[in-house]
Each structure stands twice: as structure tokens, then as C-alpha cells.
Amino acid sequence: MAGGYNAASRNPSCRDAATPVRNGRAVASLPPGPTMTDTFSSADPAARRRRIAEGFELLNQGRVAEAVQLADTLCLEQPHDPEVHYLASEARRAADDAEGALRGIEAALAMRGEDPVLLLKRAEALLMVRRRADAKLTATRAVQLAPADGETLRLAGRVRLTANRLADE
């Protein structure tokens, strides 16, 4: 694993896993979204959130293989939960599984709809698989959705810069 997982990081890159940043602060998981649904009505939402938090804590501790295993289990148990797929994406990113990270974030986006944080994570995953043009378009869309958010603008700029550097290689 290059770098390491750091939940407090405000500088996510396409090689290091990082939690999303909202209003200048790292957040451990995604806030509830307007399209988020939990199809498992019998599931305890508090228990689900604890298990997701446990996955992020495993990443913070550098226990990436365990985080991947937990995320995979949660994806099987709750396949319609975008937060679970977001955790899976972050765990795969930390394990240097670029394709898995992209699959996870795309699954979360498919369930959640357009969200600037998820779009920027998708852009980073696209950079990991060397899809520079798609990464730039995705970052542009995130900026369109949150044009006044400084952190979104900064991270989108970072995606564009990284995409341009990859083009020069």
C-alpha cells in the first residue's frame, strides 16, 4: 500500500485512500442522502453504521485486508446501501485494487445519485485506472454541483493536475 490510509487527511490522492472532506473537515462516512434507501427494513441502522465505522477504523489502523473482508461481507448483506459500497471502494483503494475501488464508487453513485464527494472519489479511481479524460469530466461535474465549495474546487483542481501529469508520462 502506497502512503497509507489517513482518515484525517485533507489531501486525498489517487494513490492514498482518504475519507471525503466536507466544509474543510474529514468525514468518516457519507451523510445520509436524499436518494439513500435501506431495503433491509429489519436491519438495525445503528448496527450497520457501527460496522461501517469499524471498517474505516480498520483502514485507519492499517488493517487493510480485514477492512476489505468486512466491506465484502457488508456488500453481500446490504447490496443496496451506498455507504457500504463507499467503504468497499475505500478499502479497495487502500489495497491498491484500482478496478475494485472504481466498481465500489460507481455502485455507490448508482444508488445515491450525483454527489460531489462521490464524484471526486470516482475521478480519483478513474485516475488510478488511467482514464484521464473521464476523470477530468467527472471532476468538472462535481464542481458544477458544488461551485461555491472550496474543498470541492481544490480537489477537482488536484484531479485535473494529476490527469495532466499522467498525460505527460
CSV table of C-alpha atoms in Angstrom, one decimal:
chain,number,residue,atom,x,y,z
A,1,MET,CA,0.0,0.0,0.0
A,2,ALA,CA,1.5,3.3,-1.0
A,3,GLY,CA,1.3,6.0,1.6
A,4,GLY,CA,-1.4,4.6,3.9
A,5,TYR,CA,-4.9,5.4,4.9
A,6,ASN,CA,-5.4,8.5,6.9
A,7,ALA,CA,-9.0,9.4,7.8
A,8,ALA,CA,-7.9,12.9,8.9
A,9,SER,CA,-6.2,13.6,5.6
A,10,ARG,CA,-7.4,16.7,3.7
A,11,ASN,CA,-5.2,15.8,0.7
A,12,PRO,CA,-6.6,12.7,-0.9
A,13,SER,CA,-4.7,11.5,-3.9
A,14,CYS,CA,-5.2,8.8,-6.5
A,15,ARG,CA,-2.7,6.5,-4.6
A,16,ASP,CA,-3.7,7.1,-1.0
A,17,ALA,CA,-7.2,6.3,0.4
A,18,ALA,CA,-8.8,9.2,2.2
A,19,THR,CA,-12.2,10.0,3.6
A,20,PRO,CA,-14.3,12.7,1.9
A,21,VAL,CA,-14.0,16.3,3.1
A,22,ARG,CA,-17.0,18.5,3.8
A,23,ASN,CA,-16.6,22.1,4.8
A,24,GLY,CA,-12.9,21.6,5.5
A,25,ARG,CA,-13.3,18.6,7.8
A,26,ALA,CA,-12.8,15.0,7.1
A,27,VAL,CA,-15.9,12.9,7.5
A,28,ALA,CA,-15.8,9.2,8.4
A,29,SER,CA,-18.7,8.2,6.2
A,30,LEU,CA,-21.2,9.8,3.9
A,31,PRO,CA,-24.0,11.8,5.3
A,32,PRO,CA,-27.5,10.5,4.5
A,33,GLY,CA,-28.5,11.5,1.0
A,34,PRO,CA,-31.9,12.3,-0.4
A,35,THR,CA,-32.0,9.1,-2.5
A,36,MET,CA,-30.4,6.8,0.1
A,37,THR,CA,-32.6,3.8,0.8
A,38,ASP,CA,-32.1,0.8,3.1
A,39,THR,CA,-34.0,-2.1,1.6
A,40,PHE,CA,-33.3,-4.2,4.7
A,41,SER,CA,-36.0,-2.8,6.9
A,42,SER,CA,-35.2,-5.5,9.6
A,43,ALA,CA,-31.6,-4.3,9.7
A,44,ASP,CA,-30.6,-2.2,12.7
A,45,PRO,CA,-29.4,1.1,11.2
A,46,ALA,CA,-27.2,1.8,14.2
A,47,ALA,CA,-25.5,-1.6,13.9
A,48,ARG,CA,-25.0,-1.0,10.2
A,49,ARG,CA,-23.4,2.4,10.9
A,50,ARG,CA,-21.2,0.8,13.6
A,51,ARG,CA,-20.0,-1.8,11.2
A,52,ILE,CA,-19.2,0.8,8.5
A,53,ALA,CA,-17.3,2.8,11.2
A,54,GLU,CA,-15.5,-0.3,12.1
A,55,GLY,CA,-14.4,-0.7,8.5
A,56,PHE,CA,-13.0,2.8,8.4
A,57,GLU,CA,-11.2,2.2,11.8
A,58,LEU,CA,-9.6,-0.9,10.4
A,59,LEU,CA,-8.3,1.3,7.5
A,60,ASN,CA,-7.0,3.9,9.9
A,61,GLN,CA,-5.1,1.1,11.8
A,62,GLY,CA,-3.6,-0.1,8.5
A,63,ARG,CA,-5.5,-3.4,8.7
A,64,VAL,CA,-6.5,-3.2,5.0
A,65,ALA,CA,-7.1,-6.9,4.4
A,66,GLU,CA,-9.5,-7.0,7.3
A,67,ALA,CA,-11.3,-3.9,6.0
A,68,VAL,CA,-11.7,-5.4,2.6
A,69,GLN,CA,-13.1,-8.6,4.1
A,70,LEU,CA,-15.6,-6.6,6.2
A,71,ALA,CA,-16.6,-4.5,3.3
A,72,ASP,CA,-17.1,-7.5,1.1
A,73,THR,CA,-19.3,-9.1,3.8
A,74,LEU,CA,-21.3,-5.9,4.2
A,75,CYS,CA,-21.8,-5.7,0.4
A,76,LEU,CA,-23.3,-9.2,0.4
A,77,GLU,CA,-25.5,-8.4,3.4
A,78,GLN,CA,-26.7,-5.0,2.2
A,79,PRO,CA,-26.1,-4.7,-1.5
A,80,HIS,CA,-28.4,-1.6,-1.8
A,81,ASP,CA,-26.6,0.6,0.7
A,82,PRO,CA,-24.4,3.2,-0.9
A,83,GLU,CA,-22.4,3.8,2.3
A,84,VAL,CA,-21.4,0.1,2.3
A,85,HIS,CA,-20.2,0.4,-1.3
A,86,TYR,CA,-18.3,3.6,-0.5
A,87,LEU,CA,-16.5,1.7,2.3
A,88,ALA,CA,-15.8,-1.1,-0.1
A,89,SER,CA,-14.3,1.4,-2.6
A,90,GLU,CA,-12.1,3.0,0.1
A,91,ALA,CA,-10.9,-0.4,1.3
A,92,ARG,CA,-10.1,-1.5,-2.3
A,93,ARG,CA,-8.3,1.8,-2.9
A,94,ALA,CA,-6.2,1.2,0.2
A,95,ALA,CA,-5.4,-2.3,-1.1
A,96,ASP,CA,-4.2,-0.8,-4.4
A,97,ASP,CA,-7.1,-2.5,-6.2
A,98,ALA,CA,-7.9,0.3,-8.7
A,99,GLU,CA,-10.6,-1.6,-10.5
A,100,GLY,CA,-12.3,-2.7,-7.3
A,101,ALA,CA,-12.2,0.9,-6.0
A,102,LEU,CA,-13.8,2.1,-9.2
A,103,ARG,CA,-16.5,-0.6,-9.1
A,104,GLY,CA,-17.4,0.3,-5.5
A,105,ILE,CA,-17.7,4.0,-6.0
A,106,GLU,CA,-19.7,3.5,-9.2
A,107,ALA,CA,-22.1,1.3,-7.3
A,108,ALA,CA,-22.5,4.0,-4.6
A,109,LEU,CA,-23.1,6.6,-7.2
A,110,ALA,CA,-25.7,4.5,-9.0
A,111,MET,CA,-27.7,4.3,-5.7
A,112,ARG,CA,-27.0,7.7,-4.4
A,113,GLY,CA,-27.2,9.9,-7.4
A,114,GLU,CA,-24.8,12.7,-8.2
A,115,ASP,CA,-22.9,13.7,-5.1
A,116,PRO,CA,-19.8,15.9,-5.3
A,117,VAL,CA,-17.9,13.8,-2.8
A,118,LEU,CA,-18.6,10.6,-4.6
A,119,LEU,CA,-17.9,12.2,-8.0
A,120,LEU,CA,-14.5,13.3,-6.8
A,121,LYS,CA,-13.8,9.8,-5.4
A,122,ARG,CA,-14.8,8.4,-8.8
A,123,ALA,CA,-12.5,10.8,-10.5
A,124,GLU,CA,-9.6,9.6,-8.3
A,125,ALA,CA,-10.5,6.0,-9.0
A,126,LEU,CA,-10.6,6.8,-12.8
A,127,LEU,CA,-7.1,8.2,-12.5
A,128,MET,CA,-5.9,5.0,-10.8
A,129,VAL,CA,-7.1,3.1,-13.9
A,130,ARG,CA,-5.5,5.7,-16.2
A,131,ARG,CA,-8.8,7.1,-17.6
A,132,ARG,CA,-7.7,10.7,-17.5
A,133,ALA,CA,-10.4,12.2,-19.7
A,134,ASP,CA,-13.2,10.6,-17.8
A,135,ALA,CA,-11.5,11.7,-14.5
A,136,LYS,CA,-11.5,15.3,-15.7
A,137,LEU,CA,-15.1,15.2,-16.8
A,138,THR,CA,-16.2,13.7,-13.5
A,139,ALA,CA,-14.3,16.3,-11.5
A,140,THR,CA,-15.9,19.0,-13.7
A,141,ARG,CA,-19.3,17.6,-12.8
A,142,ALA,CA,-18.5,17.7,-9.1
A,143,VAL,CA,-17.7,21.4,-9.4
A,144,GLN,CA,-20.9,22.1,-11.3
A,145,LEU,CA,-22.8,20.6,-8.4
A,146,ALA,CA,-20.9,22.5,-5.7
A,147,PRO,CA,-19.4,25.6,-7.3
A,148,ALA,CA,-19.0,27.5,-4.1
A,149,ASP,CA,-17.4,24.7,-2.1
A,150,GLY,CA,-13.7,25.5,-1.7
A,151,GLU,CA,-12.8,21.9,-0.9
A,152,THR,CA,-14.6,20.6,-4.0
A,153,LEU,CA,-12.8,23.2,-6.1
A,154,ARG,CA,-9.4,22.3,-4.6
A,155,LEU,CA,-9.8,18.6,-5.0
A,156,ALA,CA,-11.2,18.9,-8.6
A,157,GLY,CA,-8.1,21.0,-9.4
A,158,ARG,CA,-5.9,18.3,-8.0
A,159,VAL,CA,-7.6,15.7,-10.1
A,160,ARG,CA,-7.1,17.8,-13.2
A,161,LEU,CA,-3.4,18.4,-12.3
A,162,THR,CA,-2.8,14.7,-11.7
A,163,ALA,CA,-4.5,13.9,-15.0
A,164,ASN,CA,-2.3,16.3,-16.9
A,165,ARG,CA,0.8,14.8,-15.2
A,166,LEU,CA,-0.3,11.3,-16.2
A,167,ALA,CA,-0.7,12.5,-19.8
A,168,ASP,CA,3.0,13.7,-19.7
A,169,GLU,CA,4.3,10.3,-18.7
